[in-house]
Every structure is written in structure tokens, then in C-alpha cells.
CSV table of N, CA and C in Angstrom, one decimal:
chain,number,residue,atom,x,y,z
A,29,UNK,N,23.0,-8.0,19.5
A,29,UNK,CA,22.7,-8.8,20.7
A,29,UNK,C,23.4,-10.1,20.6
A,30,UNK,N,24.1,-10.4,21.6
A,30,UNK,CA,24.9,-11.7,21.6
A,30,UNK,C,24.0,-12.9,21.8
A,31,UNK,N,24.3,-14.0,21.2
A,31,UNK,CA,23.5,-15.1,21.3
A,31,UNK,C,23.4,-15.8,22.7
A,32,UNK,N,24.5,-15.6,23.5
A,32,UNK,CA,24.5,-16.2,24.8
A,32,UNK,C,23.6,-15.4,25.8
A,33,UNK,N,23.3,-14.2,25.4
A,33,UNK,CA,22.5,-13.4,26.3
A,33,UNK,C,21.0,-13.5,26.0
A,34,UNK,N,20.7,-14.0,24.8
A,34,UNK,CA,19.3,-14.2,24.3
A,34,UNK,C,18.9,-15.6,24.5
A,35,UNK,N,18.2,-15.9,25.5
A,35,UNK,CA,17.9,-17.3,25.8
A,35,UNK,C,16.8,-17.9,25.0
A,36,UNK,N,16.6,-19.2,25.0
A,36,UNK,CA,15.5,-19.8,24.3
A,36,UNK,C,14.2,-19.4,24.9
A,37,UNK,N,14.2,-19.2,26.2
A,37,UNK,CA,12.9,-18.7,26.8
A,37,UNK,C,12.5,-17.3,26.2
A,38,UNK,N,13.4,-16.4,26.1
A,38,UNK,CA,13.1,-15.1,25.6
A,38,UNK,C,12.7,-15.2,24.1
A,39,UNK,N,13.4,-16.1,23.4
A,39,UNK,CA,13.0,-16.3,22.0
A,39,UNK,C,11.6,-16.8,21.8
A,40,UNK,N,11.2,-17.8,22.6
A,40,UNK,CA,9.9,-18.4,22.5
A,40,UNK,C,8.8,-17.4,23.0
A,41,UNK,N,9.2,-16.6,24.0
A,41,UNK,CA,8.3,-15.6,24.6
A,41,UNK,C,8.0,-14.5,23.5
A,42,UNK,N,9.0,-14.1,22.8
A,42,UNK,CA,8.8,-13.1,21.7
A,42,UNK,C,8.1,-13.7,20.5
A,43,UNK,N,8.4,-15.0,20.2
A,43,UNK,CA,7.6,-15.6,19.1
A,43,UNK,C,6.2,-15.8,19.5
A,44,UNK,N,5.9,-16.2,20.7
A,44,UNK,CA,4.5,-16.3,21.1
A,44,UNK,C,3.7,-15.0,21.1
A,45,UNK,N,4.4,-14.0,21.6
A,45,UNK,CA,3.8,-12.6,21.6
A,45,UNK,C,3.5,-12.2,20.2
A,46,UNK,N,4.5,-12.4,19.3
A,46,UNK,CA,4.3,-11.9,17.9
A,46,UNK,C,3.2,-12.7,17.2
A,47,UNK,N,3.1,-14.0,17.4
A,47,UNK,CA,2.1,-14.8,16.8
A,47,UNK,C,0.7,-14.5,17.4
A,48,UNK,N,0.6,-14.2,18.6
A,48,UNK,CA,-0.7,-13.9,19.3
A,48,UNK,C,-1.2,-12.5,18.7
A,49,UNK,N,-0.3,-11.5,18.6
A,49,UNK,CA,-0.8,-10.2,18.1
A,49,UNK,C,-1.1,-10.4,16.6
A,50,UNK,N,-0.3,-11.1,15.9
A,50,UNK,CA,-0.6,-11.2,14.5
A,50,UNK,C,-1.9,-12.0,14.2
A,51,UNK,N,-2.1,-13.1,14.9
A,51,UNK,CA,-3.3,-13.8,14.6
A,51,UNK,C,-4.6,-13.0,15.1
A,52,UNK,N,-4.5,-12.3,16.2
A,52,UNK,CA,-5.6,-11.5,16.6
A,52,UNK,C,-5.9,-10.4,15.7
A,53,UNK,N,-4.9,-9.8,15.1
A,53,UNK,CA,-5.1,-8.7,14.1
A,53,UNK,C,-5.7,-9.3,12.8
A,54,UNK,N,-5.2,-10.5,12.5
A,54,UNK,CA,-5.8,-11.1,11.3
A,54,UNK,C,-7.3,-11.4,11.5
A,55,UNK,N,-7.6,-12.0,12.6
A,55,UNK,CA,-9.0,-12.3,12.9
A,55,UNK,C,-9.9,-11.0,13.0
A,56,UNK,N,-9.4,-10.0,13.6
A,56,UNK,CA,-10.1,-8.7,13.6
A,56,UNK,C,-10.3,-8.2,12.2
A,57,UNK,N,-9.3,-8.2,11.4
A,57,UNK,CA,-9.4,-7.7,10.0
A,57,UNK,C,-10.4,-8.5,9.2
A,58,UNK,N,-10.4,-9.9,9.4
A,58,UNK,CA,-11.3,-10.7,8.7
A,58,UNK,C,-12.8,-10.4,9.1
A,59,UNK,N,-13.0,-10.2,10.4
A,59,UNK,CA,-14.3,-9.9,10.9
A,59,UNK,C,-14.8,-8.6,10.4
A,60,UNK,N,-13.9,-7.6,10.3
A,60,UNK,CA,-14.2,-6.3,9.8
A,60,UNK,C,-14.6,-6.4,8.4
A,61,UNK,N,-13.8,-7.1,7.6
A,61,UNK,CA,-14.1,-7.3,6.2
A,61,UNK,C,-15.5,-8.0,5.9
A,62,UNK,N,-15.8,-9.0,6.6
A,62,UNK,CA,-17.0,-9.7,6.5
A,62,UNK,C,-18.2,-8.8,6.9
A,63,UNK,N,-18.1,-8.2,8.0
A,63,UNK,CA,-19.2,-7.3,8.5
A,63,UNK,C,-19.4,-6.1,7.6
A,64,UNK,N,-18.2,-5.6,7.2
A,64,UNK,CA,-18.3,-4.4,6.3
A,64,UNK,C,-19.0,-4.7,5.0
A,65,UNK,N,-18.6,-5.8,4.4
A,65,UNK,CA,-19.3,-6.2,3.1
A,65,UNK,C,-20.8,-6.5,3.3
A,66,UNK,N,-21.1,-7.2,4.3
A,66,UNK,CA,-22.5,-7.5,4.6
A,66,UNK,C,-23.3,-6.2,5.0
A,67,UNK,N,-22.6,-5.4,5.8
A,67,UNK,CA,-23.3,-4.1,6.2
A,67,UNK,C,-23.5,-3.2,5.0
A,68,UNK,N,-22.6,-3.1,4.1
A,68,UNK,CA,-22.8,-2.2,3.0
A,68,UNK,C,-23.9,-2.7,2.1
A,69,UNK,N,-24.0,-4.0,1.9
A,69,UNK,CA,-25.1,-4.5,1.1
A,69,UNK,C,-26.4,-4.4,1.8
A,70,UNK,N,-26.5,-4.6,3.1
A,70,UNK,CA,-27.7,-4.4,3.8
A,70,UNK,C,-28.1,-2.9,3.9
A,71,UNK,N,-27.1,-2.1,4.1
A,71,UNK,CA,-27.4,-0.6,4.1
A,71,UNK,C,-28.0,-0.1,2.8
A,72,UNK,N,-27.7,-0.7,1.7
A,72,UNK,CA,-28.2,-0.3,0.5
A,72,UNK,C,-29.7,-0.6,0.4
A,73,UNK,N,-30.1,-1.7,1.1
A,73,UNK,CA,-31.5,-2.1,1.0
A,73,UNK,C,-32.3,-1.5,2.2
A,74,UNK,N,-31.7,-1.3,3.3
A,74,UNK,CA,-32.4,-0.7,4.5
A,74,UNK,C,-31.4,0.2,5.2
A,75,UNK,N,-31.6,1.5,5.0
A,75,UNK,CA,-30.7,2.5,5.6
A,75,UNK,C,-30.7,2.6,7.1
A,76,UNK,N,-31.7,2.0,7.8
A,76,UNK,CA,-31.8,2.0,9.2
A,76,UNK,C,-30.7,1.1,9.9
A,77,UNK,N,-30.1,0.2,9.1
A,77,UNK,CA,-29.1,-0.7,9.6
A,77,UNK,C,-27.7,-0.1,9.8
A,78,UNK,N,-27.6,1.2,9.4
A,78,UNK,CA,-26.2,1.8,9.5
A,78,UNK,C,-25.6,1.8,10.9
A,79,UNK,N,-26.4,2.3,11.9
A,79,UNK,CA,-25.9,2.4,13.2
A,79,UNK,C,-25.5,1.0,13.8
A,80,UNK,N,-26.3,0.0,13.6
A,80,UNK,CA,-26.0,-1.3,14.0
A,80,UNK,C,-24.7,-1.9,13.3
A,81,UNK,N,-24.5,-1.6,12.0
A,81,UNK,CA,-23.4,-2.0,11.3
A,81,UNK,C,-22.1,-1.4,11.9
A,82,UNK,N,-22.2,-0.1,12.2
A,82,UNK,CA,-21.0,0.6,12.8
A,82,UNK,C,-20.7,0.1,14.1
A,83,UNK,N,-21.7,-0.3,15.0
A,83,UNK,CA,-21.4,-0.8,16.3
A,83,UNK,C,-20.7,-2.2,16.2
A,84,UNK,N,-21.2,-3.0,15.2
A,84,UNK,CA,-20.5,-4.3,15.1
A,84,UNK,C,-19.1,-4.2,14.6
A,85,UNK,N,-18.9,-3.2,13.7
A,85,UNK,CA,-17.5,-2.9,13.2
A,85,UNK,C,-16.6,-2.5,14.4
A,86,UNK,N,-17.1,-1.7,15.2
A,86,UNK,CA,-16.4,-1.2,16.4
A,86,UNK,C,-16.0,-2.4,17.3
A,87,UNK,N,-17.0,-3.2,17.6
A,87,UNK,CA,-16.7,-4.4,18.4
A,87,UNK,C,-15.7,-5.3,17.8
A,88,UNK,N,-15.7,-5.5,16.5
A,88,UNK,CA,-14.7,-6.3,15.8
A,88,UNK,C,-13.3,-5.7,15.9
A,89,UNK,N,-13.2,-4.4,15.8
A,89,UNK,CA,-11.9,-3.7,16.0
A,89,UNK,C,-11.4,-3.8,17.4
A,90,UNK,N,-12.3,-3.8,18.4
A,90,UNK,CA,-11.8,-3.9,19.8
A,90,UNK,C,-11.1,-5.2,20.1
A,91,UNK,N,-11.5,-6.3,19.3
A,91,UNK,CA,-10.9,-7.6,19.5
A,91,UNK,C,-9.4,-7.4,19.3
A,92,UNK,N,-9.0,-6.9,18.2
A,92,UNK,CA,-7.6,-6.7,17.9
A,92,UNK,C,-6.9,-5.7,18.8
A,93,UNK,N,-7.5,-4.6,19.1
A,93,UNK,CA,-6.9,-3.6,19.9
A,93,UNK,C,-6.7,-4.1,21.4
A,94,UNK,N,-7.6,-4.8,21.9
A,94,UNK,CA,-7.6,-5.3,23.3
A,94,UNK,C,-6.4,-6.3,23.4
A,95,UNK,N,-6.3,-7.2,22.5
A,95,UNK,CA,-5.2,-8.2,22.6
A,95,UNK,C,-3.8,-7.5,22.4
A,96,UNK,N,-3.8,-6.5,21.5
A,96,UNK,CA,-2.6,-5.8,21.3
A,96,UNK,C,-2.2,-5.0,22.5
A,97,UNK,N,-3.2,-4.4,23.2
A,97,UNK,CA,-2.9,-3.6,24.4
A,97,UNK,C,-2.5,-4.5,25.6
A,98,UNK,N,-2.9,-5.8,25.5
A,98,UNK,CA,-2.5,-6.7,26.6
A,98,UNK,C,-1.1,-7.4,26.3
A,99,UNK,N,-0.8,-7.6,25.1
A,99,UNK,CA,0.5,-8.3,24.8
A,99,UNK,C,1.7,-7.4,24.8
A,100,UNK,N,1.6,-6.2,24.2
A,100,UNK,CA,2.7,-5.3,24.2
A,100,UNK,C,3.3,-5.0,25.5
A,101,UNK,N,2.5,-4.6,26.5
A,101,UNK,CA,3.2,-4.4,27.9
A,101,UNK,C,3.8,-5.6,28.4
A,102,UNK,N,3.2,-6.8,28.2
A,102,UNK,CA,3.8,-8.0,28.7
A,102,UNK,C,5.1,-8.3,28.0
A,103,UNK,N,5.2,-8.0,26.7
A,103,UNK,CA,6.4,-8.2,25.9
A,103,UNK,C,7.5,-7.2,26.5
A,104,UNK,N,7.1,-5.9,26.7
A,104,UNK,CA,8.1,-5.0,27.2
A,104,UNK,C,8.6,-5.4,28.6
A,105,UNK,N,7.7,-5.9,29.4
A,105,UNK,CA,8.0,-6.4,30.7
A,105,UNK,C,9.1,-7.5,30.7
A,106,UNK,N,8.8,-8.5,29.7
A,106,UNK,CA,9.8,-9.6,29.6
A,106,UNK,C,11.1,-9.1,29.1
A,107,UNK,N,11.1,-8.1,28.2
A,107,UNK,CA,12.4,-7.6,27.7
A,107,UNK,C,13.1,-6.9,28.9
A,108,UNK,N,12.4,-6.1,29.7
A,108,UNK,CA,13.0,-5.4,30.8
A,108,UNK,C,13.6,-6.4,31.8
A,109,UNK,N,12.9,-7.5,32.1
A,109,UNK,CA,13.4,-8.5,33.0
A,109,UNK,C,14.7,-9.2,32.4
A,110,UNK,N,14.7,-9.5,31.1
A,110,UNK,CA,15.8,-10.1,30.5
A,110,UNK,C,17.0,-9.2,30.6
A,111,UNK,N,16.8,-7.9,30.3
A,111,UNK,CA,17.9,-7.0,30.4
A,111,UNK,C,18.5,-6.9,31.8
A,112,UNK,N,17.6,-6.8,32.8
A,112,UNK,CA,18.0,-6.7,34.2
A,112,UNK,C,18.8,-8.0,34.6
A,113,UNK,N,18.4,-9.1,34.1
A,113,UNK,CA,19.1,-10.4,34.5
A,113,UNK,C,20.5,-10.5,33.8
A,114,UNK,N,20.5,-10.2,32.5
A,114,UNK,CA,21.7,-10.4,31.8
A,114,UNK,C,22.7,-9.2,31.7
A,115,UNK,N,22.3,-8.1,32.3
A,115,UNK,CA,23.2,-6.9,32.3
A,115,UNK,C,24.2,-7.0,33.4
A,116,UNK,N,24.1,-7.9,34.3
A,116,UNK,CA,25.0,-8.1,35.5
A,116,UNK,C,26.3,-8.6,35.0
């Protein structure tokens, strides 16, 4: 890719998309780790908590997947626009 075709706007858009996806995945992983640890300890004491623990783990994972599903199409759209503009 030539540097004159890759604008600062595209660079910052890609940086922002990457940071957003990375931070949301990090937050989702941290939430899953904390809930998983507490859930396993609580499940050892009270087996009825298993279903609730699984639901909380699912909701924590949805945080990361939702943001990923929103950012990737936006990123692909920006790339398609940049290619259409600079391919002329």
C-alpha cells in the first residue's frame, strides 16, 4: 500500500477500531474471569447457583461479541470507501 493513498483519516479510523475491539475483548475476558472464579467457588458451596453463573458468563461474553460485530462491518465499510475514492 502506498503511503499517499493511505490517509491519516484512514489510519486513525483503523487505530480507533482496533483499540475499541481490543479493549472490549479485554473487558469481556476480565468479566468472564472474575465471574468464573466466583461462580466456581459458589457452585462448590451451593450447586443451585450453576444456572445463574452460566447466564452471567453468557452476558459477559455478549459484551465482547456485540462490540466486535458492530466494529468489524464499520471497518470494512471504511476500507471499501477508501478503496473506491483512491482507486480513481
